[in-house]
PDB file of C-alpha atoms in Angstrom:
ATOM      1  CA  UNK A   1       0.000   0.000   0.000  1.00  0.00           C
ATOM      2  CA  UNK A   2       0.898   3.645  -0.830  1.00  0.00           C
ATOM      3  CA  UNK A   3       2.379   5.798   2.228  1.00  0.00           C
ATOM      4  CA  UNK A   4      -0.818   7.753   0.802  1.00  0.00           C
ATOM      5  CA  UNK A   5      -3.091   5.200   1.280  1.00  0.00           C
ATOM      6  CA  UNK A   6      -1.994   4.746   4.384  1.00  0.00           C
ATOM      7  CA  UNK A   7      -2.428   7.882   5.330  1.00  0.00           C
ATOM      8  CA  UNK A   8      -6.060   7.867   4.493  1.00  0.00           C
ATOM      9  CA  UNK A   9      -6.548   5.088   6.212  1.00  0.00           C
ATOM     10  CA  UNK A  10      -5.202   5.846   9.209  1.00  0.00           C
ATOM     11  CA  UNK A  11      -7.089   9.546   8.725  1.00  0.00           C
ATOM     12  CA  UNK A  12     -10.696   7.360   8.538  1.00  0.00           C
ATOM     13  CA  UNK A  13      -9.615   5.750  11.627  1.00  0.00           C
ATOM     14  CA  UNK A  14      -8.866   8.214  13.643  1.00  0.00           C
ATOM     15  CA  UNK A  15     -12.227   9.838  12.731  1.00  0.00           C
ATOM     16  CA  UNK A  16     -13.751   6.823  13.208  1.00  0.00           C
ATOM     17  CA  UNK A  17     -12.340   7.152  16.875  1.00  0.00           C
ATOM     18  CA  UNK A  18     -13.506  10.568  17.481  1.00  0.00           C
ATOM     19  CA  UNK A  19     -16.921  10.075  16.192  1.00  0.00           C
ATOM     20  CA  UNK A  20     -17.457   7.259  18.963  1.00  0.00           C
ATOM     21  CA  UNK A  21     -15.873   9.307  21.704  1.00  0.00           C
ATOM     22  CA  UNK A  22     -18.384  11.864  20.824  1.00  0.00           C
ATOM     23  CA  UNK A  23     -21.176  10.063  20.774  1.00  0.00           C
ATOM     24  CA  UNK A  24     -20.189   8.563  24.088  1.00  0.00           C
ATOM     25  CA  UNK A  25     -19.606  12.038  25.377  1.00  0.00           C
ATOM     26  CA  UNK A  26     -22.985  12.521  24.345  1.00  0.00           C
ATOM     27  CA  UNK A  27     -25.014   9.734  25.396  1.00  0.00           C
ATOM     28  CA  UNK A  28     -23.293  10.178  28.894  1.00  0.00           C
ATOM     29  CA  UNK A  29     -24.568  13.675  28.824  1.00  0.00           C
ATOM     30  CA  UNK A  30     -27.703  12.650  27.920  1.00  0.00           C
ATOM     31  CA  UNK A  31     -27.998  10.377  30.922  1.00  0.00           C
ATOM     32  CA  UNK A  32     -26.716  12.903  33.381  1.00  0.00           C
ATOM     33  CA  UNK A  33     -29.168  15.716  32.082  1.00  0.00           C
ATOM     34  CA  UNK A  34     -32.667  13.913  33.767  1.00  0.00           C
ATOM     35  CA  UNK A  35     -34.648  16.555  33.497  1.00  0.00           C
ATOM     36  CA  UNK A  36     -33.638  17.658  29.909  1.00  0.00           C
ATOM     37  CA  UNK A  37     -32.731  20.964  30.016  1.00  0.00           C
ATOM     38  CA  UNK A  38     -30.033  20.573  27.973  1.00  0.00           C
ATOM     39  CA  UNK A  39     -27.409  21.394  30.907  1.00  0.00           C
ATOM     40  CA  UNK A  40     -25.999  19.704  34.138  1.00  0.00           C
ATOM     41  CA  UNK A  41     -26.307  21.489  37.463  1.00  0.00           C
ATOM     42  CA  UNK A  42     -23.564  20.375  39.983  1.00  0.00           C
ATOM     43  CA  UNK A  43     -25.761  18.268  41.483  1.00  0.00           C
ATOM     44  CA  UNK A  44     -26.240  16.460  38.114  1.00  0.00           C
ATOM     45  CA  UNK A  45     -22.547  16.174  37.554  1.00  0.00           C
ATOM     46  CA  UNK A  46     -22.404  15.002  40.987  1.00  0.00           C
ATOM     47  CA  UNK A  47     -25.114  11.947  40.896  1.00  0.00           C
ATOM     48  CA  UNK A  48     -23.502  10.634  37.660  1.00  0.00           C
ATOM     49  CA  UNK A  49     -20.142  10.676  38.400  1.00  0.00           C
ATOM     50  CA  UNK A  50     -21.093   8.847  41.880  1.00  0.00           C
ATOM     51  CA  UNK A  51     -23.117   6.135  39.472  1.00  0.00           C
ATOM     52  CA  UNK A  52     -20.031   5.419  37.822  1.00  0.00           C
ATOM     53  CA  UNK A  53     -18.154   4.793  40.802  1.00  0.00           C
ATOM     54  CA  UNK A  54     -15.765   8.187  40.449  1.00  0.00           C
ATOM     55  CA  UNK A  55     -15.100   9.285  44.014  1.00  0.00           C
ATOM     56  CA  UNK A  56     -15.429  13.190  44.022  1.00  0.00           C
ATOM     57  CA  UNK A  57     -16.334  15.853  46.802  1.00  0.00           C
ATOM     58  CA  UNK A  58     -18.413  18.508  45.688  1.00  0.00           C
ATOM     59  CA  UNK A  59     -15.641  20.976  46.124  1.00  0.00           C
ATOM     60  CA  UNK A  60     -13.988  19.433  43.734  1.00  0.00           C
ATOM     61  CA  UNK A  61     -17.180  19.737  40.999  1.00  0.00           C
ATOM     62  CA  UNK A  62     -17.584  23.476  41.523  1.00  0.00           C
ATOM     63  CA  UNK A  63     -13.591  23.589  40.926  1.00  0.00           C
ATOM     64  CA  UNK A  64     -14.455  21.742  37.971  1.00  0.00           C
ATOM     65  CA  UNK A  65     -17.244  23.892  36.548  1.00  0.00           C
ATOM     66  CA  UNK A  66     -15.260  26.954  36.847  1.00  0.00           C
ATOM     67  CA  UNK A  67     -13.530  26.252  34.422  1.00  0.00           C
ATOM     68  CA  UNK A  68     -15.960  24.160  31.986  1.00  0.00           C
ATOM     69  CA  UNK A  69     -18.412  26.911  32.382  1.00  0.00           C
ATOM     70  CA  UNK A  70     -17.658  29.177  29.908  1.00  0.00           C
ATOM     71  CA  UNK A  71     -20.557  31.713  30.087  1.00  0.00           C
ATOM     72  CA  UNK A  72     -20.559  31.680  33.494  1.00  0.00           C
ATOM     73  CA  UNK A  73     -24.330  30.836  34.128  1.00  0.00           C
ATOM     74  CA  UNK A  74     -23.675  28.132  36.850  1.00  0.00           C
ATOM     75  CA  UNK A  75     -24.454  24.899  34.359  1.00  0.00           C
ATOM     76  CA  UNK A  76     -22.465  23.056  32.124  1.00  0.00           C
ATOM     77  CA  UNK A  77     -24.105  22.808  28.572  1.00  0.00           C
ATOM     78  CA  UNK A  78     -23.609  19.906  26.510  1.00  0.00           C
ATOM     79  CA  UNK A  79     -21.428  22.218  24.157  1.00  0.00           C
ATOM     80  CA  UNK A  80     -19.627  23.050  27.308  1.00  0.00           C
ATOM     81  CA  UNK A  81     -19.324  19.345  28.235  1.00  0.00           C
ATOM     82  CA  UNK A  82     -18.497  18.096  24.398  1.00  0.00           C
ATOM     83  CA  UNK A  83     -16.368  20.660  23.140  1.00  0.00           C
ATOM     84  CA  UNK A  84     -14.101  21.506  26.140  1.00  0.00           C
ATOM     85  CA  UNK A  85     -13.580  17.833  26.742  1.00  0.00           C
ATOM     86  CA  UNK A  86     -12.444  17.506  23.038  1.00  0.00           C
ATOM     87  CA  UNK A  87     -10.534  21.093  23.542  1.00  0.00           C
ATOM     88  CA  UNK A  88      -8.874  19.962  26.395  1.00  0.00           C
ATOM     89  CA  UNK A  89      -7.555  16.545  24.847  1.00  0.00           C
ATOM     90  CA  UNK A  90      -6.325  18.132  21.964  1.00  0.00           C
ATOM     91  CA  UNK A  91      -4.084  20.612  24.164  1.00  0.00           C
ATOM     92  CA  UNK A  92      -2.801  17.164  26.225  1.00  0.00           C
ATOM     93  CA  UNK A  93      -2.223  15.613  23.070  1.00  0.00           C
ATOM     94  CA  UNK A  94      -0.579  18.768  21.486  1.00  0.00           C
ATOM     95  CA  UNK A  95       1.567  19.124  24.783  1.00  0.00           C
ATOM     96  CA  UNK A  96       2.652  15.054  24.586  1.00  0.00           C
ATOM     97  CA  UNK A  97       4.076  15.842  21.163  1.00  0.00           C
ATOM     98  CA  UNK A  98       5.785  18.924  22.330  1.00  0.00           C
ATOM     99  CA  UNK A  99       7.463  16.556  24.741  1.00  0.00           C
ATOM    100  CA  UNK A 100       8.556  13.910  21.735  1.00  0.00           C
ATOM    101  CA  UNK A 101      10.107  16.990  20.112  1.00  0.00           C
ATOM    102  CA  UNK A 102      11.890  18.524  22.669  1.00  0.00           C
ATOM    103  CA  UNK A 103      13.753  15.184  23.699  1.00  0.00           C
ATOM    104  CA  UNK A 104      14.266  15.068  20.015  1.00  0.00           C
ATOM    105  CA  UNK A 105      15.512  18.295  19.722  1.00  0.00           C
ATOM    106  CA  UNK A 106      17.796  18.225  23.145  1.00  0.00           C
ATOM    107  CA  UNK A 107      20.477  16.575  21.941  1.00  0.00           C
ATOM    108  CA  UNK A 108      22.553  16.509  24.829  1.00  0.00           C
ATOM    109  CA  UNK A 109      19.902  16.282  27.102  1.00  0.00           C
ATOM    110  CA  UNK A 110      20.732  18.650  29.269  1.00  0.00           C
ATOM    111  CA  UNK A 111      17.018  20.215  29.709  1.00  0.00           C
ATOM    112  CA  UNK A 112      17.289  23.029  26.741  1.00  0.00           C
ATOM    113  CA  UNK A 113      17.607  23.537  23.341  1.00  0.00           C
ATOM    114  CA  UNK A 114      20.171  25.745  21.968  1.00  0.00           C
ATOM    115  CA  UNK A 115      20.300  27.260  18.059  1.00  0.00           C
ATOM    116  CA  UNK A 116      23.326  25.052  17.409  1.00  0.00           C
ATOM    117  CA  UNK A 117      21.049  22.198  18.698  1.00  0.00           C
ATOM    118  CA  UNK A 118      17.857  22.772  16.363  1.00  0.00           C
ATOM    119  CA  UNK A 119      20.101  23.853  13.405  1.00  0.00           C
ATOM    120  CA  UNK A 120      21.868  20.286  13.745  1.00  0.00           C
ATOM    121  CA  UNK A 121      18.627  18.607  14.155  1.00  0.00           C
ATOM    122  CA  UNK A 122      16.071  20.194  11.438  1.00  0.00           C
ATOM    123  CA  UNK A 123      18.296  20.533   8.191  1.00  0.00           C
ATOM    124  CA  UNK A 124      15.700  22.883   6.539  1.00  0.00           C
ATOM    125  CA  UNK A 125      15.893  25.692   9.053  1.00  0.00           C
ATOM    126  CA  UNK A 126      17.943  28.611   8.319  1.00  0.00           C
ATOM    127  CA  UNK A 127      19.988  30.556  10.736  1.00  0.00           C
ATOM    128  CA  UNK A 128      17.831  33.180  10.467  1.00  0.00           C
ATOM    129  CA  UNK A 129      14.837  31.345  10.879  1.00  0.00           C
ATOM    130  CA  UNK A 130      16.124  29.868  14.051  1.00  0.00           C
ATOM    131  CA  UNK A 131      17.389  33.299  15.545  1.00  0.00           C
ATOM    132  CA  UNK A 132      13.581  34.242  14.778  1.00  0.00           C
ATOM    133  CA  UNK A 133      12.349  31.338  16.622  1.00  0.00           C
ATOM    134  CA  UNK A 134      13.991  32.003  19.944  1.00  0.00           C
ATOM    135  CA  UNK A 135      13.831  35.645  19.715  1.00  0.00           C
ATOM    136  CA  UNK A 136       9.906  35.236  19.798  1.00  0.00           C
ATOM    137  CA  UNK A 137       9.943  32.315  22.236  1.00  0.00           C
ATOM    138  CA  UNK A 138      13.288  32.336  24.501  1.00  0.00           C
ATOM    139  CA  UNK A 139      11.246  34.530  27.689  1.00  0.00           C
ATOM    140  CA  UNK A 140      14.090  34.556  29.807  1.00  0.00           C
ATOM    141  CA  UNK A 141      16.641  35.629  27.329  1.00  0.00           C
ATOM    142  CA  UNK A 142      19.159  33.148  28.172  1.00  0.00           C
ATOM    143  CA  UNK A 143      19.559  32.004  24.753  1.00  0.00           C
ATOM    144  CA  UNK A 144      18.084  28.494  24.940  1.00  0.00           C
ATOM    145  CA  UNK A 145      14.597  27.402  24.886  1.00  0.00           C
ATOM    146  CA  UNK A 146      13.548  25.184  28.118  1.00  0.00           C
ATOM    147  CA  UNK A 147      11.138  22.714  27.727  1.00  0.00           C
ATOM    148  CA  UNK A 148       8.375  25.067  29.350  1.00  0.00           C
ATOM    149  CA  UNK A 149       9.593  27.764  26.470  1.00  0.00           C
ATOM    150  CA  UNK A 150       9.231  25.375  24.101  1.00  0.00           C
ATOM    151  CA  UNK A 151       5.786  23.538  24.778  1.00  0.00           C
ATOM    152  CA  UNK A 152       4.575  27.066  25.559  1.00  0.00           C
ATOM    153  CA  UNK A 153       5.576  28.340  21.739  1.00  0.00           C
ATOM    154  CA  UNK A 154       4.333  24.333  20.165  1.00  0.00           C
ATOM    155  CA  UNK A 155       0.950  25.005  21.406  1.00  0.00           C
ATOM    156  CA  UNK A 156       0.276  28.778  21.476  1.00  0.00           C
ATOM    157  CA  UNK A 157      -1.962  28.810  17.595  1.00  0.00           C
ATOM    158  CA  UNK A 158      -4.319  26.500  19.433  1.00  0.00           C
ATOM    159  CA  UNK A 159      -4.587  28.567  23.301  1.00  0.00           C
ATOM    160  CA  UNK A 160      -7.896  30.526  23.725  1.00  0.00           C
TER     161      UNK A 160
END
């Protein structure tokens, strides 16, 4: 098989994936919401997470809902509950492949990257391009990019 058809395939599966995780998300939602109002009080999120055996307090669900609850109205909506549950694995997965790079790009593991260090490592980076990198993303000035520096600059087009 083609390294395209591969590709595709491995694209349909992964959609495949995410379509089932969202309609569990959704179903789950569903069975939370009893009276149908199309959001979960904390005492909803409460009940259902005690019906699947996941020990909580209710401290910990108002923590929680502070910061699923994006307008602020007290409930989580099942756009608040489907979307920030997707949003939030896509940042975990985003930061895991931050990680791969940076141990990639760390050659002599010593915690940082340097230029020398990502100019060995990705061939089609120019000097310039790479003195353009870390002056955007090296905060401390130091002139090496620590793993926080670096995760913090892989994920920042997807941060709201």
């Amino acid at each position: 098989m083609s390294k395209g058809g591969m590709s595709a395939n491995v694209l349909l599966v992964k959609k495949s994936g995410e379509r089932r995780e969202h309609l569990a998300l959704n179903d789950a939602f569903e069975k939370a919401d009893k009276n149908g109002e199309g959001k979960l009080s904390i005492d909803e999120y409460y009940r259902i997470l005690q019906e699947n055996s996941i020990s909580t307090t209710k401290e910990e669900i108002v923590a929680l809902l502070e910061i699923a609850d994006k307008d602020h109205d007290g409930f989580i909506t099942k756009e608040e509950f489907l979307f920030g549950q997707a949003k939030e694995d896509r940042l975990q997965e985003q930061q895991e492949k931050a990680n791969l790079a940076f141990n990639v790009l760390d050659r002599n593991h010593d915690g940082y990257i340097t230029k020398n260090e990502m100019l060995q490592t990705i061939k089609k980076l120019t000097g310039k391009q790479v003195d353009a990198v870390f002056e955007r993303n090296d905060e401390n000035g130091d002139g090496k990019l620590s793993r926080e520096e670096f995760t913090s600059m892989m994920c920042k087009k997807n941060k709201s």
